[in-house]
Amino acid sequence: MDDQIVIHLKTGHKIEGRLARAFSFDDIDIEILFAEGQRRLPFAVDEICAIRFKNLPTWALSETPAAIEDIHTTSGETFRVASFTRKFRKGFVSLDQDEAAPLRTIFFTFSGIRGRSEVQRIGEILKEHGFVTNNSLDETLQMQDELRSRRIGEIVAETGELSLEAIDETFQTASKKLKIPLNVRIGDILVEFGLVTRDQVENAFAAQQKGKKMKVGELLISQGLITEEQLLQALAKKFRLALVDLGTIIPSEQALGALSEGLLSRLRVFPIEFDGRTLVVATSTPTDLTVGDNLRFSTKYDIRFVVASARQITAAIDKYYHKYAVDTLLESMDEAQSIDLEDESYEVHVEPDSEVIALVNRLLVDAYKRGASDIHLEPGAGKNSLFVRYRIDGDCIAVHKISASHKQAIAARIKIIAGLDITERRRPQSGKILLRVDQRRLEYRVEVTPIVGGQEVVVLRLLSASKPLPLEQMGFSTHNLERFKELLGKPYGMILCVGPTGSGKTTTLHSALVHVNTTSRKIWTVEDPVEITQQGLCQVQVNAKIGYNFAEALRSFLRADPDVIMIGEMRDGETAKIAIEASLTGHLVFSTLHTNSAPETATRLIHMGMDPFNFAEALLGIIAQRLAKKLCDHCKNPVRPTHEEYEELVSEFVHSSGKMSDFIPAYDNATVMVRNGCERCGGTGYTGRIAIHELMLGTPAIKRAIWEGKEVEEIKKIALEEGMRTLKMDGIDKIFKGITDLEQIRRVCF
């Protein structure tokens, strides 16, 4: 090749000259002659962004460059080139697209590149991959233009309930009466005239700025036209970066130590590999070149980016960097001060230290973030470890193993924050813990139970502290939803929700209360404890310490002009009797009971001593409920069941109902979903739970069966003939809808 070259240094300087010796693209330095050949000067390749040559290397003559791209160097220059796919140890070769340039061959160093991106627009890449159509892309581009050209007045008109005409009229009036500076904002005038508040104007300004910054990819995602994963694929192609799945990558210790948690949280990146000089970092925003600038400035390392989703980056930061991550704390905690627990008469009360306090706090937060309903702290005998298990989606999962030396300190810390007596280790104690996480108030109910060997088992139940959901989001089939809403339209009577502990009975009743909660109705609830709150309800919590129980609360409610009463649980005959009387005297009464099925509930209450005539007359309906695990939406796959699998589902249905149903699809049309396992579901194939229901209406035939003292099977037969679907029938319906599978239905239905 011709020996004339130009070196572009990272400092921004350019050095022109000739090669003093042959240069191979794998060399670590280059030597040039300049000043009319009087001086020889070597440069390390790591000091250089780019080197221009006159001629292409021989190997490049037979290769075709890839797509045209813009390369941005750390010195602030931009080159439009077509790059060859061949890579060298320190960089790659490109061809300048300016045909008039005297030196068109450019060798770029990896360390000197700030960013690179294909000239092709992101929308065109998405269209090329088949992710969007021409029409949807054109409509989105038009929307982007409209967002970028929106005026403050238009946004204020939308949010401040003003017309554009009123805003223009105000501006014209102000222009005539006042001397308005040229730089005044229309929002300031509207505030001055009292038409909008300062907050409304600032919110409108923020919305305007946000609209101007909205990118095509973000708009396509917001409209549901593409997914985040599809956008990432397009971004990876445009910026010539690898797309990675952080769920399958274990970062090196060197990489994790190269960046601080604060820097990661600010830039929203995650380190993967580090060889002592080059740091490989995952980003979800390759369009933002300042991220690389900040990393290079902060670390003094060369940065190589890969692309990953923002969700995966956030999860990885939380997993590997959280200051009080449970595993990190456990590794750092000192085991030197072990306690001899073999002598039961030897009582030691360990004062929790800062590490134990941090560990307990982190356990409470960790359980909440992982969706646990309960935390079980189970001490082993003697010097055996303390085991921590979370109940997630109904299953207990072992999550941590803690040294025996901290057992008593952890129990003592929980007692302290739950307001319990730390010196009492012979009798059970109950308390509660309140804390705030991510602006959300959490409440744990604490139960400390002494066991043999002087140990104490601690169970913490996380109360939902959530808002009620509408009935449409409660997993009801269309068949059951219509029938249940019909019951809720009745002015008086009793509706019962039954099932085992933790089956979502209270959640269902609160959704029912949402449906009947109007300004014309007075609604009272008594619960133990109050887990879900909503406007319009007078909610009361029982207090055993002062003898204030469900029956006492009910008597009080009946003197307080109620229309609707909800009783958290019918624990005894007295409560049940008062509830029945209330429903017969013009009140709509809701309650729960621990029974297995709707027909069984009818006989259970009679066995509790209720008058069968009064109970039957009061009964509107009974809904039995279970919670079954849902298949993960991100990894479940549709399959055609085999003949054997189809017949198995049909036989389960027929065994439960005694007949086929029109909602069971024919074999040729049958499709079910199968689980696979992915990062989002922790490899289990399941995320969350779905309710399955059995709704028995208090029809004349059912009431007559209760009067006559019919057995459970006879009542069930009548209910099935009148349209009831058993729990298993509802579950099999949800299997064919792809929500769950037979394994989970069998676990919760008999």
PDB file of N, CA and C in Angstrom, residues 206-249:
ATOM      1  N   ALA A 206     -43.722  19.711  30.805  1.00  0.00           N
ATOM      2  CA  ALA A 206     -43.029  18.420  30.881  1.00  0.00           C
ATOM      3  C   ALA A 206     -43.555  17.463  29.815  1.00  0.00           C
ATOM      4  N   ALA A 207     -44.882  17.484  29.590  1.00  0.00           N
ATOM      5  CA  ALA A 207     -45.466  16.620  28.562  1.00  0.00           C
ATOM      6  C   ALA A 207     -44.984  17.021  27.175  1.00  0.00           C
ATOM      7  N   GLN A 208     -44.825  18.337  26.960  1.00  0.00           N
ATOM      8  CA  GLN A 208     -44.323  18.813  25.674  1.00  0.00           C
ATOM      9  C   GLN A 208     -42.897  18.324  25.431  1.00  0.00           C
ATOM     10  N   GLN A 209     -42.051  18.457  26.447  1.00  0.00           N
ATOM     11  CA  GLN A 209     -40.667  18.018  26.307  1.00  0.00           C
ATOM     12  C   GLN A 209     -40.579  16.510  26.095  1.00  0.00           C
ATOM     13  N   LYS A 210     -41.432  15.773  26.822  1.00  0.00           N
ATOM     14  CA  LYS A 210     -41.442  14.319  26.664  1.00  0.00           C
ATOM     15  C   LYS A 210     -41.855  13.931  25.246  1.00  0.00           C
ATOM     16  N   GLY A 211     -42.862  14.635  24.716  1.00  0.00           N
ATOM     17  CA  GLY A 211     -43.319  14.346  23.365  1.00  0.00           C
ATOM     18  C   GLY A 211     -42.248  14.608  22.326  1.00  0.00           C
ATOM     19  N   LYS A 212     -41.452  15.670  22.540  1.00  0.00           N
ATOM     20  CA  LYS A 212     -40.382  15.985  21.595  1.00  0.00           C
ATOM     21  C   LYS A 212     -39.290  14.927  21.591  1.00  0.00           C
ATOM     22  N   LYS A 213     -39.129  14.235  22.733  1.00  0.00           N
ATOM     23  CA  LYS A 213     -38.062  13.242  22.855  1.00  0.00           C
ATOM     24  C   LYS A 213     -38.509  11.829  22.488  1.00  0.00           C
ATOM     25  N   MET A 214     -39.816  11.642  22.258  1.00  0.00           N
ATOM     26  CA  MET A 214     -40.321  10.299  21.971  1.00  0.00           C
ATOM     27  C   MET A 214     -39.736   9.773  20.668  1.00  0.00           C
ATOM     28  N   LYS A 215     -39.127   8.604  20.742  1.00  0.00           N
ATOM     29  CA  LYS A 215     -38.533   7.979  19.568  1.00  0.00           C
ATOM     30  C   LYS A 215     -39.543   7.041  18.913  1.00  0.00           C
ATOM     31  N   VAL A 216     -39.268   6.708  17.653  1.00  0.00           N
ATOM     32  CA  VAL A 216     -40.190   5.860  16.897  1.00  0.00           C
ATOM     33  C   VAL A 216     -40.401   4.526  17.601  1.00  0.00           C
ATOM     34  N   GLY A 217     -39.314   3.927  18.088  1.00  0.00           N
ATOM     35  CA  GLY A 217     -39.426   2.633  18.757  1.00  0.00           C
ATOM     36  C   GLY A 217     -40.316   2.692  19.980  1.00  0.00           C
ATOM     37  N   GLU A 218     -40.179   3.760  20.784  1.00  0.00           N
ATOM     38  CA  GLU A 218     -41.006   3.909  21.985  1.00  0.00           C
ATOM     39  C   GLU A 218     -42.481   4.059  21.619  1.00  0.00           C
ATOM     40  N   LEU A 219     -42.757   4.814  20.557  1.00  0.00           N
ATOM     41  CA  LEU A 219     -44.142   4.990  20.123  1.00  0.00           C
ATOM     42  C   LEU A 219     -44.736   3.677  19.627  1.00  0.00           C
ATOM     43  N   LEU A 220     -43.939   2.901  18.890  1.00  0.00           N
ATOM     44  CA  LEU A 220     -44.430   1.613  18.387  1.00  0.00           C
ATOM     45  C   LEU A 220     -44.747   0.661  19.535  1.00  0.00           C
ATOM     46  N   ILE A 221     -43.903   0.684  20.584  1.00  0.00           N
ATOM     47  CA  ILE A 221     -44.160  -0.168  21.755  1.00  0.00           C
ATOM     48  C   ILE A 221     -45.417   0.299  22.477  1.00  0.00           C
ATOM     49  N   SER A 222     -45.571   1.621  22.651  1.00  0.00           N
ATOM     50  CA  SER A 222     -46.730   2.149  23.380  1.00  0.00           C
ATOM     51  C   SER A 222     -48.042   1.814  22.685  1.00  0.00           C
ATOM     52  N   GLN A 223     -47.991   1.627  21.360  1.00  0.00           N
ATOM     53  CA  GLN A 223     -49.202   1.271  20.614  1.00  0.00           C
ATOM     54  C   GLN A 223     -49.401  -0.237  20.515  1.00  0.00           C
ATOM     55  N   GLY A 224     -48.454  -0.993  21.074  1.00  0.00           N
ATOM     56  CA  GLY A 224     -48.570  -2.444  21.023  1.00  0.00           C
ATOM     57  C   GLY A 224     -48.230  -3.033  19.667  1.00  0.00           C
ATOM     58  N   LEU A 225     -47.544  -2.259  18.806  1.00  0.00           N
ATOM     59  CA  LEU A 225     -47.213  -2.749  17.467  1.00  0.00           C
ATOM     60  C   LEU A 225     -45.967  -3.621  17.469  1.00  0.00           C
ATOM     61  N   ILE A 226     -45.040  -3.367  18.409  1.00  0.00           N
ATOM     62  CA  ILE A 226     -43.854  -4.212  18.552  1.00  0.00           C
ATOM     63  C   ILE A 226     -43.606  -4.446  20.036  1.00  0.00           C
ATOM     64  N   THR A 227     -42.751  -5.409  20.335  1.00  0.00           N
ATOM     65  CA  THR A 227     -42.359  -5.684  21.713  1.00  0.00           C
ATOM     66  C   THR A 227     -41.009  -5.048  22.003  1.00  0.00           C
ATOM     67  N   GLU A 228     -40.661  -4.990  23.282  1.00  0.00           N
ATOM     68  CA  GLU A 228     -39.351  -4.460  23.659  1.00  0.00           C
ATOM     69  C   GLU A 228     -38.244  -5.312  23.062  1.00  0.00           C
ATOM     70  N   GLU A 229     -38.440  -6.639  23.033  1.00  0.00           N
ATOM     71  CA  GLU A 229     -37.431  -7.534  22.480  1.00  0.00           C
ATOM     72  C   GLU A 229     -37.203  -7.266  20.991  1.00  0.00           C
ATOM     73  N   GLN A 230     -38.281  -6.998  20.259  1.00  0.00           N
ATOM     74  CA  GLN A 230     -38.136  -6.707  18.830  1.00  0.00           C
ATOM     75  C   GLN A 230     -37.395  -5.397  18.607  1.00  0.00           C
ATOM     76  N   LEU A 231     -37.680  -4.394  19.434  1.00  0.00           N
ATOM     77  CA  LEU A 231     -36.956  -3.128  19.320  1.00  0.00           C
ATOM     78  C   LEU A 231     -35.476  -3.332  19.629  1.00  0.00           C
ATOM     79  N   LEU A 232     -35.176  -4.138  20.645  1.00  0.00           N
ATOM     80  CA  LEU A 232     -33.775  -4.396  20.987  1.00  0.00           C
ATOM     81  C   LEU A 232     -33.048  -5.093  19.842  1.00  0.00           C
ATOM     82  N   GLN A 233     -33.726  -6.014  19.168  1.00  0.00           N
ATOM     83  CA  GLN A 233     -33.102  -6.676  18.019  1.00  0.00           C
ATOM     84  C   GLN A 233     -32.734  -5.660  16.946  1.00  0.00           C
ATOM     85  N   ALA A 234     -33.651  -4.730  16.687  1.00  0.00           N
ATOM     86  CA  ALA A 234     -33.395  -3.710  15.674  1.00  0.00           C
ATOM     87  C   ALA A 234     -32.274  -2.768  16.109  1.00  0.00           C
ATOM     88  N   LEU A 235     -32.265  -2.369  17.379  1.00  0.00           N
ATOM     89  CA  LEU A 235     -31.204  -1.492  17.886  1.00  0.00           C
ATOM     90  C   LEU A 235     -29.849  -2.182  17.818  1.00  0.00           C
ATOM     91  N   ALA A 236     -29.816  -3.469  18.163  1.00  0.00           N
ATOM     92  CA  ALA A 236     -28.555  -4.207  18.112  1.00  0.00           C
ATOM     93  C   ALA A 236     -28.011  -4.232  16.687  1.00  0.00           C
ATOM     94  N   LYS A 237     -28.892  -4.416  15.714  1.00  0.00           N
ATOM     95  CA  LYS A 237     -28.447  -4.429  14.320  1.00  0.00           C
ATOM     96  C   LYS A 237     -27.951  -3.050  13.893  1.00  0.00           C
ATOM     97  N   LYS A 238     -28.711  -2.018  14.252  1.00  0.00           N
ATOM     98  CA  LYS A 238     -28.339  -0.665  13.832  1.00  0.00           C
ATOM     99  C   LYS A 238     -26.994  -0.244  14.400  1.00  0.00           C
ATOM    100  N   PHE A 239     -26.746  -0.583  15.662  1.00  0.00           N
ATOM    101  CA  PHE A 239     -25.522  -0.120  16.309  1.00  0.00           C
ATOM    102  C   PHE A 239     -24.418  -1.174  16.320  1.00  0.00           C
ATOM    103  N   ARG A 240     -24.604  -2.225  15.538  1.00  0.00           N
ATOM    104  CA  ARG A 240     -23.577  -3.260  15.376  1.00  0.00           C
ATOM    105  C   ARG A 240     -23.151  -3.851  16.717  1.00  0.00           C
ATOM    106  N   LEU A 241     -24.130  -4.148  17.574  1.00  0.00           N
ATOM    107  CA  LEU A 241     -23.839  -4.687  18.900  1.00  0.00           C
ATOM    108  C   LEU A 241     -24.493  -6.052  19.054  1.00  0.00           C
ATOM    109  N   ALA A 242     -23.929  -6.857  19.945  1.00  0.00           N
ATOM    110  CA  ALA A 242     -24.510  -8.167  20.237  1.00  0.00           C
ATOM    111  C   ALA A 242     -25.700  -7.999  21.177  1.00  0.00           C
ATOM    112  N   LEU A 243     -26.751  -8.788  20.945  1.00  0.00           N
ATOM    113  CA  LEU A 243     -27.916  -8.815  21.831  1.00  0.00           C
ATOM    114  C   LEU A 243     -27.761 -10.000  22.772  1.00  0.00           C
ATOM    115  N   VAL A 244     -27.790  -9.744  24.090  1.00  0.00           N
ATOM    116  CA  VAL A 244     -27.527 -10.806  25.061  1.00  0.00           C
ATOM    117  C   VAL A 244     -28.725 -11.004  25.984  1.00  0.00           C
ATOM    118  N   ASP A 245     -28.792 -12.180  26.558  1.00  0.00           N
ATOM    119  CA  ASP A 245     -29.800 -12.522  27.562  1.00  0.00           C
ATOM    120  C   ASP A 245     -29.093 -12.579  28.912  1.00  0.00           C
ATOM    121  N   LEU A 246     -29.269 -11.544  29.729  1.00  0.00           N
ATOM    122  CA  LEU A 246     -28.569 -11.492  31.016  1.00  0.00           C
ATOM    123  C   LEU A 246     -28.993 -12.615  31.951  1.00  0.00           C
ATOM    124  N   GLY A 247     -30.150 -13.204  31.694  1.00  0.00           N
ATOM    125  CA  GLY A 247     -30.594 -14.303  32.537  1.00  0.00           C
ATOM    126  C   GLY A 247     -29.731 -15.540  32.408  1.00  0.00           C
ATOM    127  N   THR A 248     -28.965 -15.630  31.316  1.00  0.00           N
ATOM    128  CA  THR A 248     -28.105 -16.801  31.095  1.00  0.00           C
ATOM    129  C   THR A 248     -26.627 -16.485  31.308  1.00  0.00           C
ATOM    130  N   ILE A 249     -26.323 -15.264  31.744  1.00  0.00           N
ATOM    131  CA  ILE A 249     -24.926 -14.828  31.879  1.00  0.00           C
ATOM    132  C   ILE A 249     -24.566 -14.637  33.345  1.00  0.00           C
TER     133      ILE A 249
END
